[in-house]
Amino acid sequence: MSGFISIEGIARRYGTGPAIFQDLWLSMSQGDFVCVIGHSGCGKTTVLNILAGLDAPSEGAVIVDGKEISGPSLDRAVIFQGHSLLPWRTVLGNVAYAVSSRHRTWSTAQVNAHAQKFIDRVGLTGSEHKRPAELSGGMKQRVGIARALSIEPKIMLMDEPFSALDALTRGTLQDEVRRICTGTGQTVFMITHDVDEAIYLADKIVLMTNGPGAVLAEIVDNPLPRDRARTDIHKHPLYYGVRNHIVDFLVTRSRAFNTTGHDPRNVPVVRPTHALT
Amino acid sequence: MTASLPWRAALVTVLIFAAFVLAWHIATRGTGAVQQMSPEYAKLMGSTATQGKSAMPGPLDVGAKLWEHVRNPFYDNGPNDKGIGIQIAYSVGRVMIGYGLAVLVAVPIGFLIGMSPLMNKALDPYIQILKPISPLAWMPLALYTIKDSSLSAIFVIFVCSLWPTMINTSFGVAQVRKEWLNVARTLEVGTFRRAFTIILPAAAPTIMTGVRVSGGIAWLVIVAAEMLVGGTGIGYFVWNEWNNLSITNVIVAIVAIGAVGMVLDLILARLTKLVTFPE
């Protein structure tokens, strides 16, 4: 199994207790938008932290672009659940901090110009000199997205980036993330609790069973067309098929998943194709 | 009438002050001649015996003295008679040197303690033992080793200013949010840059709180230290005037000490505000 990003048999346990998740294999191609869905405690965030290099697996390895990762890297940008902006810096200052970390030899003018480009891209033009405390939750998360995009990473890792936002803001930001990421062919690994969000954004939806001892149960290959729009996605004939499949998994199969005959290296790929009426 | 809160508060402040001064004035005024005595005997006895006047100066005496000092704060008539401005300048100077050095030493050590759990545990016993020692207890040792009274006073200020700044710095550094450190990690920010661009600004409000507490303690201690070492300074002035039995000057000095302490704290509060960020 090899891809642009290859998770190879990772497990994570604390002390001598049971593994939170085990023998996890997943391959991603360049430009993939992958969403992970699972209940709290299945280790989703830990998987993301391992991908980010902020945590290390107890077993197994993660290969990115042919190299095993051994720590955090500018190639893998993280959008944290809490926006985690530096409150003593302005919007521009926060993005510029990332840019100057990526391009250490650049002049201040170069750094600011580059940062400005990404602030414009997330629609925050005019708010460059505000501090995070002056921004709404949605705007803060936009800054976080601009900061992650500005270092032009090979992969973006998002840990429930919209879960703290109200539904309206969440929808707008989903649109923008989708527009930016599909437009630039950005590889994205995203954790979410929201089934609709996963269906709208992801090409592949990865389902994890409950922890401890969580496994990667299956990968749902999103059958919806790539040019889907959030406003009419629910009218697509395949939409409820996919949605019910995932919800069924979360409600019943995630708890009582039968591992006999389940090959963690060859997780079944499911493509719901039957339409519901 | 509904004036704004600050105005009403100011009015109450002034009223309390007026009541206090009035009570003070009544308590210390004379009751007139108490008995007939020969003028020469009366001169010997002073107004306390002849007019029933309290030995405690009244507000008018203190006010007049204060005005005298304010008009001419910097006169110098030899070692035992210097203007209050000069004495305060000496004290402030000592505090600035001792306290400034203490901040320069305490912040880096506090940083080290905050960043390294090993150093935190290793240095903790020293801090716990040294912190509760009254800084004046160091005075004999300082006088013996330094052999200079003025430098000894500065040393005592240095010692008493160390602890709040050091402890607050280590606390602030240790409490920097994990998510901000993770931001630095994912951006591959080096240790040095991380210390100055993440940890220092994040801990700055806590550090400045310690610096402010240290400043307050330094100003408390300088008065006592100067009473011991003598020579110059507002603490020496108070003790000297006590030896002169000039209660009026002692009260003036107390007011001056309070005023200077307030100004120092206001300056430090302003600096703290500069590094504080809203969340």
PDB file of C-alpha atoms in Angstrom, chain B residues 76 88 94 128 132 166 183 227 229 248 252:
ATOM      1  CA  ASP B  76      21.380  70.850  51.063  1.00  0.00           C
ATOM      2  CA  ILE B  88      13.491  60.744  48.079  1.00  0.00           C
ATOM      3  CA  ARG B  94      18.623  52.746  45.411  1.00  0.00           C
ATOM      4  CA  GLN B 128      11.135  28.084  49.491  1.00  0.00           C
ATOM      5  CA  PRO B 132      10.360  33.916  53.625  1.00  0.00           C
ATOM      6  CA  MET B 166      11.059  34.934  39.767  1.00  0.00           C
ATOM      7  CA  VAL B 183       1.377  26.325  16.772  1.00  0.00           C
ATOM      8  CA  MET B 227      16.630  53.584  58.912  1.00  0.00           C
ATOM      9  CA  VAL B 229      22.105  52.147  57.399  1.00  0.00           C
ATOM     10  CA  THR B 248       5.652  67.311  61.902  1.00  0.00           C
ATOM     11  CA  VAL B 252       5.309  64.923  56.114  1.00  0.00           C
TER      12      VAL B 252
END
